[in-house]
N, CA, C and O atoms as a GROMACS GRO file, in nm:
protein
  468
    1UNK      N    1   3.755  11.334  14.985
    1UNK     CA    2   3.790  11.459  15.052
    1UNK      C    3   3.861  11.428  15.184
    1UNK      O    4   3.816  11.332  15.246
    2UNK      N    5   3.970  11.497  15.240
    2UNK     CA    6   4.053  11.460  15.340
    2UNK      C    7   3.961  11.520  15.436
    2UNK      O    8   3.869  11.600  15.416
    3UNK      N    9   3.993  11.480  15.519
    3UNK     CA   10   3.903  11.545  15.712
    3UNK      C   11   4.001  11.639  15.765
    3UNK      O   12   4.066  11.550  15.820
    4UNK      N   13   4.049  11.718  15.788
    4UNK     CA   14   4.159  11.811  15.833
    4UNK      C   15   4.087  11.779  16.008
    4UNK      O   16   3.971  11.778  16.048
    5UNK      N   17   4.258  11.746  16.096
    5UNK     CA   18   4.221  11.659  16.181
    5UNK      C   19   4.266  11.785  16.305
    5UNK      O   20   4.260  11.776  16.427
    6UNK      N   21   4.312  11.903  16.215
    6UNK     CA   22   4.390  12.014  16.339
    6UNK      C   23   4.267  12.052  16.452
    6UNK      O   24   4.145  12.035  16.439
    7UNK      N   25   4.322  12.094  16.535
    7UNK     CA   26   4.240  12.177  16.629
    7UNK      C   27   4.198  12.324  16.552
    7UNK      O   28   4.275  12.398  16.491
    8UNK      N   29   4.056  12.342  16.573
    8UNK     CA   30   3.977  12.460  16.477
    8UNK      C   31   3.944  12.582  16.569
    8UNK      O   32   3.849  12.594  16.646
    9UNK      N   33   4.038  12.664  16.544
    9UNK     CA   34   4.058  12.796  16.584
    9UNK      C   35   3.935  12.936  16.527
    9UNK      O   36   3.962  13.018  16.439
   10UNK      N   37   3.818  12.930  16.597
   10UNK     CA   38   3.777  13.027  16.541
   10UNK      C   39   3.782  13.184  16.575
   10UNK      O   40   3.724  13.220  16.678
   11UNK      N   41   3.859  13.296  16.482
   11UNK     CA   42   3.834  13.431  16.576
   11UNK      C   43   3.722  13.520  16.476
   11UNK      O   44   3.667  13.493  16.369
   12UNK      N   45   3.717  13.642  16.572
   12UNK     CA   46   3.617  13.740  16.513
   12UNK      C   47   3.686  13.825  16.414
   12UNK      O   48   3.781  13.893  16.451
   13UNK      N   49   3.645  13.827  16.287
   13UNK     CA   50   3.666  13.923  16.183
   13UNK      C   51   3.660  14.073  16.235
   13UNK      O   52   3.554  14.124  16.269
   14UNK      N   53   3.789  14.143  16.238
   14UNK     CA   54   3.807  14.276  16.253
   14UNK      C   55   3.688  14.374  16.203
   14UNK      O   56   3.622  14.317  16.116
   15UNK      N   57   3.663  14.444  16.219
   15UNK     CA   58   3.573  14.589  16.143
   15UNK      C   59   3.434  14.554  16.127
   15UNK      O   60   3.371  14.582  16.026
   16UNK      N   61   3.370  14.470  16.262
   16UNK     CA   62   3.192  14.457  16.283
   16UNK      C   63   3.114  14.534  16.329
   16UNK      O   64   3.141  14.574  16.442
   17UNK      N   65   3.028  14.570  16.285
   17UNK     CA   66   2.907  14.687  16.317
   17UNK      C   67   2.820  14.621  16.428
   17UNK      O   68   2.769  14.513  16.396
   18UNK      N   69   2.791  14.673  16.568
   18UNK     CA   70   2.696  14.608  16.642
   18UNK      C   71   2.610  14.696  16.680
   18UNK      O   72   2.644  14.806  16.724
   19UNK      N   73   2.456  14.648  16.663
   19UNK     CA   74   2.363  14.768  16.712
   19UNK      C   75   2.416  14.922  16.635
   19UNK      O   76   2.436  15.024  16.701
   20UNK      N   77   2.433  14.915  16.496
   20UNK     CA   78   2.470  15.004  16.416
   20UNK      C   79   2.575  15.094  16.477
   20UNK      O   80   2.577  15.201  16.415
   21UNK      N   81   2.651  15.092  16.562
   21UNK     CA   82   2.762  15.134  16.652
   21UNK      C   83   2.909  15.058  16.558
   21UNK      O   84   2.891  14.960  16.485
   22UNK      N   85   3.035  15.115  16.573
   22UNK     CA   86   3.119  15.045  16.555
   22UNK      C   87   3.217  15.173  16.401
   22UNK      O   88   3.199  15.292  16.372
   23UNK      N   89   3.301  15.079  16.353
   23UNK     CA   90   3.379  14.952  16.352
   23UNK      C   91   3.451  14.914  16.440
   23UNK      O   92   3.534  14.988  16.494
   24UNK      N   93   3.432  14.786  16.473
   24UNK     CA   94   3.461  14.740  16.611
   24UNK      C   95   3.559  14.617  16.583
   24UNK      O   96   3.550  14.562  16.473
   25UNK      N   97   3.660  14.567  16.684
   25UNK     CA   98   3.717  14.472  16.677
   25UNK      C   99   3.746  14.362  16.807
   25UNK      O  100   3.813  14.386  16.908
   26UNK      N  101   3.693  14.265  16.782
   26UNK     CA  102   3.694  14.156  16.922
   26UNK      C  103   3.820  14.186  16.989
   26UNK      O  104   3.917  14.188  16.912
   27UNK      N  105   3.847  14.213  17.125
   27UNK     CA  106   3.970  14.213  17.230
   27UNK      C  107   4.013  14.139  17.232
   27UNK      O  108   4.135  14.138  17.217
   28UNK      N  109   3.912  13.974  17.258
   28UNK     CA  110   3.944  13.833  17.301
   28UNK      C  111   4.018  13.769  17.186
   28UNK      O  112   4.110  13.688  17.200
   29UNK      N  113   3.960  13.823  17.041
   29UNK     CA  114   4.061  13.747  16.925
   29UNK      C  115   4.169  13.812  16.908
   29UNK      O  116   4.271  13.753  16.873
   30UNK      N  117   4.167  13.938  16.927
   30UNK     CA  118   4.322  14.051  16.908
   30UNK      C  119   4.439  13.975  16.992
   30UNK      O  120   4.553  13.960  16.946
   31UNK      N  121   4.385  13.916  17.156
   31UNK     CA  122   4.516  13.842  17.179
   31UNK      C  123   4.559  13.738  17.175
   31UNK      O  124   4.672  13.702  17.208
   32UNK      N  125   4.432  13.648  17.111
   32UNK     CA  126   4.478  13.522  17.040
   32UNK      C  127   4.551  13.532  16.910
   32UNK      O  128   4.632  13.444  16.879
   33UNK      N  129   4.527  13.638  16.829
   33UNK     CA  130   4.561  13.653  16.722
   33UNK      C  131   4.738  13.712  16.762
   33UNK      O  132   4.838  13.671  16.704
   34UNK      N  133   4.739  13.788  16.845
   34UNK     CA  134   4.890  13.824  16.857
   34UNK      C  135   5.002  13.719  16.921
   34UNK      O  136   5.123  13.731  16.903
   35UNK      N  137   4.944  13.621  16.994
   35UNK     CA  138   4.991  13.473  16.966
   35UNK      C  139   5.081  13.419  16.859
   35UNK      O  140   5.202  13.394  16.858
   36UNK      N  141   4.974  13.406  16.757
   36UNK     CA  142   4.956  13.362  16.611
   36UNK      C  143   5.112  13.473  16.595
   36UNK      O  144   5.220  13.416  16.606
   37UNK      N  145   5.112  13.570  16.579
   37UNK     CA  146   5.177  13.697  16.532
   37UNK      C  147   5.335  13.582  16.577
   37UNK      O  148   5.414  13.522  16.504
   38UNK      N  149   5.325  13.594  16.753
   38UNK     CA  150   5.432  13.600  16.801
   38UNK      C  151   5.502  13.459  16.757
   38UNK      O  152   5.624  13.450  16.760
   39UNK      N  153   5.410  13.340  16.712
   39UNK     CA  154   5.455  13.218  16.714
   39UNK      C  155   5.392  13.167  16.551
   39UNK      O  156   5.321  13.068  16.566
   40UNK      N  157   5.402  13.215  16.389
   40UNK     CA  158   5.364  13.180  16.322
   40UNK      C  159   5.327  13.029  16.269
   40UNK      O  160   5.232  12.975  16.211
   41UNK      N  161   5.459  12.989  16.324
   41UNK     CA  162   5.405  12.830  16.284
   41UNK      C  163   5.266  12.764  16.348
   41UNK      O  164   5.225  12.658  16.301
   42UNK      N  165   5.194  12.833  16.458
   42UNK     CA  166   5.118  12.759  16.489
   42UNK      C  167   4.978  12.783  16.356
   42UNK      O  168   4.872  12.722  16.341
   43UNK      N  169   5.029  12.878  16.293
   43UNK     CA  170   4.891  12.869  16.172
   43UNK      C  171   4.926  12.762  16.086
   43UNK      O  172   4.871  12.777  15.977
   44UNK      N  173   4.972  12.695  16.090
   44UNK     CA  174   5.002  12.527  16.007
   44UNK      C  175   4.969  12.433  16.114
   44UNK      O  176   4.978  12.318  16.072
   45UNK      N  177   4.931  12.439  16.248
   45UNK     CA  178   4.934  12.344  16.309
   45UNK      C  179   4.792  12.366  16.355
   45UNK      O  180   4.759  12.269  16.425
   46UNK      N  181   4.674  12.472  16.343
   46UNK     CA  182   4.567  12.475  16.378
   46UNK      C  183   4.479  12.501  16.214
   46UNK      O  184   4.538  12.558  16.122
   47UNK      N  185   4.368  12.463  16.203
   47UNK     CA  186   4.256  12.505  16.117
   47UNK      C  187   4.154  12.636  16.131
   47UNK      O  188   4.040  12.625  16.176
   48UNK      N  189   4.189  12.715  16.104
   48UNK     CA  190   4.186  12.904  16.154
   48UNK      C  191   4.078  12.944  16.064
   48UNK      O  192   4.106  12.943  15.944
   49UNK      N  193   3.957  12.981  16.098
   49UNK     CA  194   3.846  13.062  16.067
   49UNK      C  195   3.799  13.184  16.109
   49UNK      O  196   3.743  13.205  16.217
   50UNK      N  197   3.818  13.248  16.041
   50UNK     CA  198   3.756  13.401  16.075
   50UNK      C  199   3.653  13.413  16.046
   50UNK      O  200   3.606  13.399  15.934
   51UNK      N  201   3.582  13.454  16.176
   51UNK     CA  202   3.426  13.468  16.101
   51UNK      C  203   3.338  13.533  16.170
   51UNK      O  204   3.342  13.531  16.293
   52UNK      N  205   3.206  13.629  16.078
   52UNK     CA  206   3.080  13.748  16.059
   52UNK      C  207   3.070  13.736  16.226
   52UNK      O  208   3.077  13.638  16.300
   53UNK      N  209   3.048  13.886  16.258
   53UNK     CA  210   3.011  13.914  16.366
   53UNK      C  211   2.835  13.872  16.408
   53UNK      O  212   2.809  13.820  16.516
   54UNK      N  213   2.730  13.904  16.310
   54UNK     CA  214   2.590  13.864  16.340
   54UNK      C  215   2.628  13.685  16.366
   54UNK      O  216   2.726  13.619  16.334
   55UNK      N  217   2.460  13.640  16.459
   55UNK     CA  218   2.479  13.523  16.464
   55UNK      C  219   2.352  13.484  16.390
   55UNK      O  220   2.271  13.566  16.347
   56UNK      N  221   2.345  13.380  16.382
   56UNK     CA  222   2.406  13.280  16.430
   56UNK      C  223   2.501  13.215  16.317
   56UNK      O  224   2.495  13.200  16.195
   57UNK      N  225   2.596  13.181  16.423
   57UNK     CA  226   2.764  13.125  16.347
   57UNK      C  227   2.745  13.003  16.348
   57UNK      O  228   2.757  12.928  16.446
   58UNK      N  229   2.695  12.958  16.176
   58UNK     CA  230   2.629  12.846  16.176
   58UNK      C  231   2.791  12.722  16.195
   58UNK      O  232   2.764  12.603  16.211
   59UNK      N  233   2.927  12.758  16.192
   59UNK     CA  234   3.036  12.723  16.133
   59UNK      C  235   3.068  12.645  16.273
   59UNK      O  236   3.105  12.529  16.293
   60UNK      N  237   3.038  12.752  16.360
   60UNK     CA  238   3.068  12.684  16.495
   60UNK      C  239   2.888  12.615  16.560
   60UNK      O  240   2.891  12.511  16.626
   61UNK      N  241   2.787  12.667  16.539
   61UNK     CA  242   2.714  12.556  16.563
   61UNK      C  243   2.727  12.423  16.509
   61UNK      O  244   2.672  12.336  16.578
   62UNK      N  245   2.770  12.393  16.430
   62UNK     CA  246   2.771  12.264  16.346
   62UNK      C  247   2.853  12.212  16.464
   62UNK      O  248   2.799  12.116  16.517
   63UNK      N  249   2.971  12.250  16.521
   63UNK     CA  250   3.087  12.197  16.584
   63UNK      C  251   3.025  12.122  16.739
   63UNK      O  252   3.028  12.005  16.778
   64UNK      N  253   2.972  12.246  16.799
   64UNK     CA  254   2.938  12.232  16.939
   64UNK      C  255   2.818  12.325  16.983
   64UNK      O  256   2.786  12.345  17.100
   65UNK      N  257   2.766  12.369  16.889
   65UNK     CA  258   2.580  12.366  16.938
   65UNK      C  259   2.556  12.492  16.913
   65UNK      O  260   2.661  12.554  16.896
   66UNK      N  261   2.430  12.578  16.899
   66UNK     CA  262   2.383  12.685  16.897
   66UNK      C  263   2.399  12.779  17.076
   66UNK      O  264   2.375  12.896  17.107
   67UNK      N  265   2.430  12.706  17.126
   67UNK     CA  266   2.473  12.739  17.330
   67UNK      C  267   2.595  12.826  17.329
   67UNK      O  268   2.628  12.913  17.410
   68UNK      N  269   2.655  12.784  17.219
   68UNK     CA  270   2.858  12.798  17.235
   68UNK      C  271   2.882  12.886  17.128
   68UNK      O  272   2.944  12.840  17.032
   69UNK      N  273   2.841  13.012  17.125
   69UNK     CA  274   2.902  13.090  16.961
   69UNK      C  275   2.963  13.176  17.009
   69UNK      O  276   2.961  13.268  16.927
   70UNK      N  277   3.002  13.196  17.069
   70UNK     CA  278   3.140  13.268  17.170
   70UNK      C  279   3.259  13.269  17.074
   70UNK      O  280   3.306  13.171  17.015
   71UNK      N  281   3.302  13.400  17.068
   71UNK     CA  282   3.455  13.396  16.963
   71UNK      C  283   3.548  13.507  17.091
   71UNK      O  284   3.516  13.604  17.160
   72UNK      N  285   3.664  13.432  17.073
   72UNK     CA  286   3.755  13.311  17.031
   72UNK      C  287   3.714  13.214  17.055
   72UNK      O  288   3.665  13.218  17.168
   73UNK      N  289   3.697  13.051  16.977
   73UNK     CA  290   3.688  12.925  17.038
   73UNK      C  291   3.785  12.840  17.004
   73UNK      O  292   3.821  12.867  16.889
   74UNK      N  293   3.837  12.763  17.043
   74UNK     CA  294   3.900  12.685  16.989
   74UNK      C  295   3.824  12.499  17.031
   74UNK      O  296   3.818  12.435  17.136
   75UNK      N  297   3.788  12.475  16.916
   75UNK     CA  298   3.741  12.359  16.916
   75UNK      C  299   3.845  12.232  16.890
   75UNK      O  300   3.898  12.223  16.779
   76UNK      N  301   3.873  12.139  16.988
   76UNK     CA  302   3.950  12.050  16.986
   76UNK      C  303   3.972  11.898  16.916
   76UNK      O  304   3.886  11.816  16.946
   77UNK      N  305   4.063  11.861  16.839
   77UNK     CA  306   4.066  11.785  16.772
   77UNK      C  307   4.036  11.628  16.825
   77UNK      O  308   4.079  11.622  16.940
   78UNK      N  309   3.996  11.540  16.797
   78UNK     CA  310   3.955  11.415  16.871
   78UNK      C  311   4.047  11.365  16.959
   78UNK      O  312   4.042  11.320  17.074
   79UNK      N  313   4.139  11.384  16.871
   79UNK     CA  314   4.333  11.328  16.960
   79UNK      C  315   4.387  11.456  17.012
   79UNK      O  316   4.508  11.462  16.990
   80UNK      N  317   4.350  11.538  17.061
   80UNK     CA  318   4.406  11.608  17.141
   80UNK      C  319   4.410  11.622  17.276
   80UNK      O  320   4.312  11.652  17.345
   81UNK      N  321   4.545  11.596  17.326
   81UNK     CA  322   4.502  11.596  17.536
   81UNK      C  323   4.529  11.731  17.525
   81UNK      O  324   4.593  11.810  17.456
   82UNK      N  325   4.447  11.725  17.630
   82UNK     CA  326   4.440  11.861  17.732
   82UNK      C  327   4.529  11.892  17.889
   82UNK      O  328   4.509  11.841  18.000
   83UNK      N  329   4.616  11.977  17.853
   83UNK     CA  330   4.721  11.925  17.995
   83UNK      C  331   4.544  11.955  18.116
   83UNK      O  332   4.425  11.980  18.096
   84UNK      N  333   4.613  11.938  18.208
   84UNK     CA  334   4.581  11.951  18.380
   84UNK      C  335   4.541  12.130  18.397
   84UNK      O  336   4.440  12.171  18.454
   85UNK      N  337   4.595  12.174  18.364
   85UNK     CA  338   4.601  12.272  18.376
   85UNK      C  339   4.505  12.398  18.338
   85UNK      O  340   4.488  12.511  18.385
   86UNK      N  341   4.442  12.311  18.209
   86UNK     CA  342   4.358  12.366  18.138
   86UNK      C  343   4.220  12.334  18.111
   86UNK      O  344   4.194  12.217  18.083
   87UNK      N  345   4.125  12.421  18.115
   87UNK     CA  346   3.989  12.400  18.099
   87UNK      C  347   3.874  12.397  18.025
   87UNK      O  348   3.777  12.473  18.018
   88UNK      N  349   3.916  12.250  17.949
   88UNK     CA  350   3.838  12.272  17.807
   88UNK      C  351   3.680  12.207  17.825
   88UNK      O  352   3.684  12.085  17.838
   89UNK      N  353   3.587  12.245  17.826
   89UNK     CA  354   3.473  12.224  17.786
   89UNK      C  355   3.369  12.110  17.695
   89UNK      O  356   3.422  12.064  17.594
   90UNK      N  357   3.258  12.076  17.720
   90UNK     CA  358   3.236  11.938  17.652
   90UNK      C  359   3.062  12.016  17.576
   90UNK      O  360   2.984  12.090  17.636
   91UNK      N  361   3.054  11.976  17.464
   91UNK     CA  362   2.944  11.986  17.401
   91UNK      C  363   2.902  11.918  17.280
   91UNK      O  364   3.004  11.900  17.213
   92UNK      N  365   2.810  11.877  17.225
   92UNK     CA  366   2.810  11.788  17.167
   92UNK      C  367   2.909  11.689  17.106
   92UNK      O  368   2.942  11.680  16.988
   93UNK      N  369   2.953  11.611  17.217
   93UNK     CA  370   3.038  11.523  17.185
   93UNK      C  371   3.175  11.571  17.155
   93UNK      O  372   3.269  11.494  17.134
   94UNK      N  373   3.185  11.703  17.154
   94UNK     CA  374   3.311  11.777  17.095
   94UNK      C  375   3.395  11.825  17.247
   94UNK      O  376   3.325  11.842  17.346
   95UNK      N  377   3.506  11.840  17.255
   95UNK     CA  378   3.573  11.932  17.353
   95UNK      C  379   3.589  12.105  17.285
   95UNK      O  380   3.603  12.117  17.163
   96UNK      N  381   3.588  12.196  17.352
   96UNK     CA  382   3.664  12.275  17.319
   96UNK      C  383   3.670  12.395  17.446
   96UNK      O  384   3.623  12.371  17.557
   97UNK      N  385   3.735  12.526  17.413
   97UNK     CA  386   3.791  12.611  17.516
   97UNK      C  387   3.737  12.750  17.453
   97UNK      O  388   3.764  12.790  17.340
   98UNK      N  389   3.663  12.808  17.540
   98UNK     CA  390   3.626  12.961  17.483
   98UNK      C  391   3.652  13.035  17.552
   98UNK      O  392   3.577  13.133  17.558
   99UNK      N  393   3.779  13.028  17.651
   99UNK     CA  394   3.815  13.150  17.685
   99UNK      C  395   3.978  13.232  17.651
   99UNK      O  396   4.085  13.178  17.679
  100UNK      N  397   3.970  13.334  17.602
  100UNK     CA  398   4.109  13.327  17.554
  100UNK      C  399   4.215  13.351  17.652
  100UNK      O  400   4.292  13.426  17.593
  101UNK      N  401   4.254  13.331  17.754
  101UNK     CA  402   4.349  13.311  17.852
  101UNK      C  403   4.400  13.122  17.845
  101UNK      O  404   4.507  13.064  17.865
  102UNK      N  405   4.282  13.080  17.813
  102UNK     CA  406   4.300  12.889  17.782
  102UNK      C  407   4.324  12.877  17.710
  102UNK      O  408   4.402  12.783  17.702
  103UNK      N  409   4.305  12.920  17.630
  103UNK     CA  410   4.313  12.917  17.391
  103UNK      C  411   4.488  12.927  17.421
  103UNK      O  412   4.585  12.862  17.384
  104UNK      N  413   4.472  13.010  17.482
  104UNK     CA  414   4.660  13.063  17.501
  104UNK      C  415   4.720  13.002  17.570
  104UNK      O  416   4.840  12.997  17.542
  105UNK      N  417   4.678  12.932  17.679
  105UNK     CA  418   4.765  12.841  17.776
  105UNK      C  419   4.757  12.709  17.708
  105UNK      O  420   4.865  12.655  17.686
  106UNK      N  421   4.664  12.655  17.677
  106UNK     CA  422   4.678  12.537  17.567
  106UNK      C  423   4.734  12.558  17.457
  106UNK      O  424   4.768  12.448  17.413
  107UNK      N  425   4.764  12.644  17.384
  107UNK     CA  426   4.830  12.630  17.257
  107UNK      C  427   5.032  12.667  17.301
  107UNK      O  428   5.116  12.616  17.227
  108UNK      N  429   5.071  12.743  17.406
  108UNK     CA  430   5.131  12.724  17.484
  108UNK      C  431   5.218  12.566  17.484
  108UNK      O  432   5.322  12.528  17.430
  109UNK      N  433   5.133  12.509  17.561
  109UNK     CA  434   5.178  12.354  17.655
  109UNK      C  435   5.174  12.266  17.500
  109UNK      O  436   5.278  12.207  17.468
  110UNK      N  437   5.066  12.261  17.416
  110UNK     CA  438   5.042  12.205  17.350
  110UNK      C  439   5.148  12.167  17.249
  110UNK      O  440   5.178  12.058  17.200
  111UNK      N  441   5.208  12.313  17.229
  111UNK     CA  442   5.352  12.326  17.122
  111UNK      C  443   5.455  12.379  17.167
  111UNK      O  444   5.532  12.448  17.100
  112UNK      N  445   5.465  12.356  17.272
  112UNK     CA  446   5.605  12.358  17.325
  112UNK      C  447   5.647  12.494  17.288
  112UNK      O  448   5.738  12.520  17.208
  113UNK      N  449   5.551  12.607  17.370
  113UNK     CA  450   5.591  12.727  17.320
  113UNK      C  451   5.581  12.795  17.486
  113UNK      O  452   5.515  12.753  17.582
  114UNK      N  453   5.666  12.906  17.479
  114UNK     CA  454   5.622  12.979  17.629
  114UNK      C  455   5.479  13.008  17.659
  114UNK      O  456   5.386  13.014  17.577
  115UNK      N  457   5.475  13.023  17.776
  115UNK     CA  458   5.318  13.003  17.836
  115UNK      C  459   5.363  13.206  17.884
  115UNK      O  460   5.480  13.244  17.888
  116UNK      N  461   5.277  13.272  17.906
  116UNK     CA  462   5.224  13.421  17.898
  116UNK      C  463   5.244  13.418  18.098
  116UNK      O  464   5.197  13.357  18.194
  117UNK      N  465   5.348  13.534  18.068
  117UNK     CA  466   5.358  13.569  18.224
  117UNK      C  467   5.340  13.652  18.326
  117UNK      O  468   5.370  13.617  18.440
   0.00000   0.00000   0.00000
């Protein structure tokens, strides 16, 4: 089985019920996701999971701990630098970035795409 080596993009699945309230849709993935929109190729260059609003998100605990289930995340690939600029996070042994203003400025710098002004 191959290891898919991309950086793992997780957002929140549109239309979640919380506290029986809703259909609801994450803000923080809507503008990562319009990213995605504005710059398609980067969905070939990241490993993209959408996923259940209840937790626990066993997909991203496996990654970087039951602490970190925060969506948007983007969990970082072993070989990936991180410019200066940006503030990616350390948890089990893993890097990654859960805020989506960083998700966006790193994927930005990362691919040589405009940075949000």
């Amino acid at each position: 089985m191959e290891i898919d080596v991309r950086d793992q993009l997780f957002l929140m699945k549109p239309g979640f019920v919380n506290a029986g309230l809703g259909p609801f849709y994450c803000g923080d993935s809507v503008s990562v996701e319009g990213m995605l929109g504005f710059f398609p190729e980067l969905r070939e260059k990241l490993a993209i999971t959408y996923i259940e609003f209840p937790r626990p998100r066993q997909a991203i605990i496996d990654l970087i701990g039951a602490e970190h289930q925060s969506v948007p995340v983007l969990v970082l690939a072993e070989d990936s630098s991180v410019p200066e600029s940006v503030k990616a996070r350390f948890s089990a042994d893993r890097r990654f970035i859960d805020d989506e203003k960083q998700i966006r400025q790193y994927l930005s710098l990362r691919h040589g795409l405009p940075v949000a002004g």
